[in-house]
Short mmCIF file of C-alpha atoms in Angstrom, two decimals:
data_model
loop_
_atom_site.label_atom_id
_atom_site.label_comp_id
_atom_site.label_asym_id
_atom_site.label_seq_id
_atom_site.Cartn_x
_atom_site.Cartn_y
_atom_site.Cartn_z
CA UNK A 290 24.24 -32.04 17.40
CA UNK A 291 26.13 -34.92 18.85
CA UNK A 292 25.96 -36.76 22.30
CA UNK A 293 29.26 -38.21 23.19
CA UNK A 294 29.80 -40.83 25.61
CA UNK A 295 33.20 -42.14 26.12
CA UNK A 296 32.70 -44.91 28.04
CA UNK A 297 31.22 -46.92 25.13
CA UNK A 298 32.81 -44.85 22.32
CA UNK A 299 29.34 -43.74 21.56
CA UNK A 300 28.34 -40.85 19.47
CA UNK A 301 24.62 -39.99 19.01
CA UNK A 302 24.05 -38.75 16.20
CA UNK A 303 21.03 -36.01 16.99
CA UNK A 304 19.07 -34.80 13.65
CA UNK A 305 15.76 -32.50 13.74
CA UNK A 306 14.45 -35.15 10.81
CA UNK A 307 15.38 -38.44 12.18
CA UNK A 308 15.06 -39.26 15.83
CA UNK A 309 17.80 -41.10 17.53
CA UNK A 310 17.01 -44.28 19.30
CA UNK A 311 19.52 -45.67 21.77
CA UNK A 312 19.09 -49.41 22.98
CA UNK A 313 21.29 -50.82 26.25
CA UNK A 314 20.67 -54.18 26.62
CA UNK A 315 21.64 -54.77 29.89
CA UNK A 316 19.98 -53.69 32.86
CA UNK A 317 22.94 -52.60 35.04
CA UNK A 318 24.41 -50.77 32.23
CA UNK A 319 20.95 -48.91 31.18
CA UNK A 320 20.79 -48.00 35.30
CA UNK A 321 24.31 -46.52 35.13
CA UNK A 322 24.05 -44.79 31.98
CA UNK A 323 20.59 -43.28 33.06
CA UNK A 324 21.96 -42.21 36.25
CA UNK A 325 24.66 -40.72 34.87
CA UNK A 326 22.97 -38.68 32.46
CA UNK A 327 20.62 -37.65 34.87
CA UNK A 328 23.17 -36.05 37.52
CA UNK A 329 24.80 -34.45 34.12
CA UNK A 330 20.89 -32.98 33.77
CA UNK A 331 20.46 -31.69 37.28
CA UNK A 332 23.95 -29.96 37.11
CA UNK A 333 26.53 -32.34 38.95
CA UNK A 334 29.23 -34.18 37.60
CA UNK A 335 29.49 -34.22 33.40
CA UNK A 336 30.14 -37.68 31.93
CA UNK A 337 28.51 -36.55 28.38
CA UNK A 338 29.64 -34.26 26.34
CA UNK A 339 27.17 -32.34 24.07
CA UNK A 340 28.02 -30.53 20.85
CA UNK A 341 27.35 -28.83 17.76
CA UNK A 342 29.48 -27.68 14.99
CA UNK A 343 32.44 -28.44 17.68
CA UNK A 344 30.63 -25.93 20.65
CA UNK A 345 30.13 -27.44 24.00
CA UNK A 346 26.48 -27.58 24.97
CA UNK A 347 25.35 -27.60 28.23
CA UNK A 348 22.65 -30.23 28.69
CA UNK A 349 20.18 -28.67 31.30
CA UNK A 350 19.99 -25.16 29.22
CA UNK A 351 18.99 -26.84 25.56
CA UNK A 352 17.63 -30.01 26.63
CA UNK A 353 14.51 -31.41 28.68
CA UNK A 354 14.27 -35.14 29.77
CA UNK A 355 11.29 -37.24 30.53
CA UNK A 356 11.36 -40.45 32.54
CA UNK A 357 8.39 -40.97 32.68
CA UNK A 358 5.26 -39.08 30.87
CA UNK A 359 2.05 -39.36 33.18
CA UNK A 360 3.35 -37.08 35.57
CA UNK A 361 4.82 -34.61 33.18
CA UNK A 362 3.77 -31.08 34.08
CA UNK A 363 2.90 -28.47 31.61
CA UNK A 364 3.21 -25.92 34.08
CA UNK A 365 6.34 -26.34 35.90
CA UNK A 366 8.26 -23.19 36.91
CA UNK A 367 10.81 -23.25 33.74
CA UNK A 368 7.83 -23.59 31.09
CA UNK A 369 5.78 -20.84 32.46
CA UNK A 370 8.40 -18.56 32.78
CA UNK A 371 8.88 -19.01 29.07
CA UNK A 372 5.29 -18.52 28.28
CA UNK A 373 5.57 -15.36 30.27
CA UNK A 374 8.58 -14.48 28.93
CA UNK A 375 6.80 -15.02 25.46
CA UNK A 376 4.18 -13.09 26.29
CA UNK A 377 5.96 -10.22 27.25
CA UNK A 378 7.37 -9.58 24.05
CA UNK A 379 4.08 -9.56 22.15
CA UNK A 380 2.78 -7.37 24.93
CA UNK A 381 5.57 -5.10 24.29
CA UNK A 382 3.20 -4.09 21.47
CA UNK A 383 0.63 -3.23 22.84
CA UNK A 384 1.13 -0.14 24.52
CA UNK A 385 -1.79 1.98 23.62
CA UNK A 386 -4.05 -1.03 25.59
CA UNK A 387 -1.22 -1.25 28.38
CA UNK A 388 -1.64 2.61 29.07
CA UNK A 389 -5.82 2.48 28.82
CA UNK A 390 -5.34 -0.49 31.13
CA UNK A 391 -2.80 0.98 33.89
CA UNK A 392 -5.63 3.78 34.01
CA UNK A 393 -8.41 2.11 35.11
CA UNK A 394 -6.87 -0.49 37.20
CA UNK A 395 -5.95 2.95 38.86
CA UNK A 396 -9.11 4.47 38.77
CA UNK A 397 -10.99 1.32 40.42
CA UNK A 398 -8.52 1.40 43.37
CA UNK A 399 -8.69 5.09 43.79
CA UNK A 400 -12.86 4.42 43.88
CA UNK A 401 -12.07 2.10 46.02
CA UNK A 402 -10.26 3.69 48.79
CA UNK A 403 -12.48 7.03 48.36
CA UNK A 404 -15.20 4.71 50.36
CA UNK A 405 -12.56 3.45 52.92
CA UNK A 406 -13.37 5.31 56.35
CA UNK A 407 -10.13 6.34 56.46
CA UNK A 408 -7.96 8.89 54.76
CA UNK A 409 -4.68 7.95 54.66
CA UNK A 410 -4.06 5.35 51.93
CA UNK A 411 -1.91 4.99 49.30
CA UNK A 412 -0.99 2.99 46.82
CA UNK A 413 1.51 2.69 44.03
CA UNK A 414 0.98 0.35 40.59
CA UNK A 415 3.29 -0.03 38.59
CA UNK A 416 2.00 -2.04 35.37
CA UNK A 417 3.71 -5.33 34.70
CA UNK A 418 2.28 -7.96 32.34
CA UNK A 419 3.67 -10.48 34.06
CA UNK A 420 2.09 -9.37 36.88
CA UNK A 421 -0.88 -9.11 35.38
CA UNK A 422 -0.62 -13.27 33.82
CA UNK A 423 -0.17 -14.32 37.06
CA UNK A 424 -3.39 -12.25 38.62
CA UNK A 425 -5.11 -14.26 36.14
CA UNK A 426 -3.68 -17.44 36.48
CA UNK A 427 -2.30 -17.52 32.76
CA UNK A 428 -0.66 -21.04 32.38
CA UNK A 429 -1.39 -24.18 29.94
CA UNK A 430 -4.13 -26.25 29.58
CA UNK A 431 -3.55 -29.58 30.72
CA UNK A 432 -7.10 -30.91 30.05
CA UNK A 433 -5.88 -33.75 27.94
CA UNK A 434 -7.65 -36.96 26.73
CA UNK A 435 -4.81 -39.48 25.93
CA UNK A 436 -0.81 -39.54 26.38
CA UNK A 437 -0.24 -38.78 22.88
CA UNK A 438 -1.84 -35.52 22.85
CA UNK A 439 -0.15 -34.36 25.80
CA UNK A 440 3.02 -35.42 24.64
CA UNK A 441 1.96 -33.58 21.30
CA UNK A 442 1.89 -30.28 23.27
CA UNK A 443 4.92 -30.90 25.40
CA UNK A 444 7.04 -30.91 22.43
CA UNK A 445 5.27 -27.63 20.89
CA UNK A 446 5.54 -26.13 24.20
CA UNK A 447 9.89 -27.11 24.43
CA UNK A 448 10.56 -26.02 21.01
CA UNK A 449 8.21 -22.75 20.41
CA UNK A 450 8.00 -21.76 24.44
CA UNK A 451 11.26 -23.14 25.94
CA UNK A 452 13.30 -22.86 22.47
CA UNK A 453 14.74 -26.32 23.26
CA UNK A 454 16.49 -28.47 20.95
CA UNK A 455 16.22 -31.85 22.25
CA UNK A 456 14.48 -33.93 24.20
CA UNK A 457 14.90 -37.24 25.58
CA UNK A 458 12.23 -40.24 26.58
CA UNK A 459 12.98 -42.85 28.78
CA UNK A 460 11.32 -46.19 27.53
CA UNK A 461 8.96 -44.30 25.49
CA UNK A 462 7.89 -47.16 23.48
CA UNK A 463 6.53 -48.83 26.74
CA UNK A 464 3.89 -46.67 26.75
CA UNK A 465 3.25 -45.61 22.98
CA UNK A 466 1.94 -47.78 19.52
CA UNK A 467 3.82 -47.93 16.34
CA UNK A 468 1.44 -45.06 15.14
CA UNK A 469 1.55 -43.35 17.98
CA UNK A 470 5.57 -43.29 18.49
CA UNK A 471 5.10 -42.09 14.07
CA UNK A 472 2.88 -39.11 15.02
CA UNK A 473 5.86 -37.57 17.73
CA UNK A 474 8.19 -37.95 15.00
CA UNK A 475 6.07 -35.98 12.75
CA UNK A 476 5.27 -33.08 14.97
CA UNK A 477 9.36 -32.75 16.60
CA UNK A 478 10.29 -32.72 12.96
CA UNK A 479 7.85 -29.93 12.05
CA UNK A 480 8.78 -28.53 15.52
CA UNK A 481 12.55 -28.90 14.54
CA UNK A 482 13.36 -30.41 17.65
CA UNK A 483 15.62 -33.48 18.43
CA UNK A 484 14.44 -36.53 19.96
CA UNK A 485 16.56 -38.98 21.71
CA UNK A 486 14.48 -42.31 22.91
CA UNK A 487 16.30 -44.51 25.41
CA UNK A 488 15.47 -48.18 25.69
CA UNK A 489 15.78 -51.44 27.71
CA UNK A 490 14.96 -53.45 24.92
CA UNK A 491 14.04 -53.27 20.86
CA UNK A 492 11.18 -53.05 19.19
CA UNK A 493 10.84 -53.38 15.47
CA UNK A 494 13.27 -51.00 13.94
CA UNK A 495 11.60 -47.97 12.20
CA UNK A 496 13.60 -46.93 8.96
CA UNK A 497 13.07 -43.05 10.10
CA UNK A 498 15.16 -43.66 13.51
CA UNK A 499 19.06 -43.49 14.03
CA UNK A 500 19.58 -46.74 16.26
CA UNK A 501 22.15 -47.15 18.55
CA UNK A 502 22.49 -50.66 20.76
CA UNK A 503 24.67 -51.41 23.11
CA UNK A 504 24.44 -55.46 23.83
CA UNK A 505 24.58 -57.45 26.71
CA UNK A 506 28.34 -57.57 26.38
CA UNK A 507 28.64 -53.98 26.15
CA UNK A 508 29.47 -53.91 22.24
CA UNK A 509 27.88 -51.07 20.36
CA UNK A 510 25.90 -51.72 17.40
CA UNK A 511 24.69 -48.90 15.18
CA UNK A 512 22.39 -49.43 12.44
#
């Protein structure tokens, strides 16, 4: 995949085995660019153009961004819809336990409204796993010790649950070690998921990372 943006002649380079880094330098110009991208995310006007092997991409349908991770939610609408939607299909297998189910859900209710003073009730189920994962208050657990594990899970949860192929961090490295930064490489390669870090300033460059920088005069360096 490739992010273009014209405005620098920049084109990210985005590989499921080597994370993309991309420095600006500047603070007005990292503001810009990150609001820019960020309308392009929610939908409104397109600055960026995302592609693979030449096919337009739209940016909110493959890709998730994350300004900041503390208040990431594991549960937010889009990702459990795609756990449901998951679940569904294994489900869909299970037919001989949906049936045996369906029956005495039905049989509890009609027990119930046998004792019910009064005869005219009815009721109509229709079995619906999804239903049912919500009854139960199916969702993921957030219990989480450190940032690192969370983060772990947030990137199993976009590629396997969400079938994302890129996500992008917003001055990850602020918040992350050198070993910790390593170990999200590790699991979005094994995930096969693209990572895209954006930074306001440079670290020590990691040999496994694309790096893009754009300088204080607005000259792109890639190394």
């Amino acid at each position: 995949m490739k992010l273009t943006y014209a405005k620098y002649n920049l084109v990210i380079e985005l590989s499921e085995s080597k994370p993309s880094v991309l420095i600006i330098e500047n603070p007005q110009n990292m503001a810009e660019f990150m609001q820019e991208l960020y309308n392009q995310y929610c939908g409104l006007i397109e600055k960026f153009v995302l592609s693979e092997e030449d096919k337009i991409l739209k940016l909110n349908k493959i890709a998730d961004m994350v300004i900041e991770p503390y208040s990431l939610d594991l549960n937010r609408k889009n990702i459990i819809n795609g756990l449901y939607s998951y679940m569904n299909d294994i489900a869909n297998d299970c037919i001989e336990e949906s049936e045996v189910l369906n029956t005495n859900i039905q049989l509890v209710i009609d027990k119930i409204t046998d004792n019910v003073p009064y005869n005219n009730i009815t009721h109509q189920f229709d079995f619906n796993w999804t239903d049912m994962f919500k009854l139960y208050g199916v969702k993921i657990d957030s219990d989480y010790q450190t940032i690192i594990e969370k983060l772990v899970e947030y990137i199993k949860i976009c590629s396997f649950i969400c079938k994302y192929k890129l996500i992008i961090f917003v001055n990850l490295k602020t918040y992350l070690s050198d070993e910790e930064i390593e170990e999200l490489y590790k699991i979005s390669n094994y995930c096969k998921i693209s990572l895209l870090l954006i930074e306001s300033r440079e670290k020590d460059w990691n040999g496994d990372e694309m790096e893009y920088i754009i300088d204080k005069d607005q000259c792109l360096i890639v190394k």
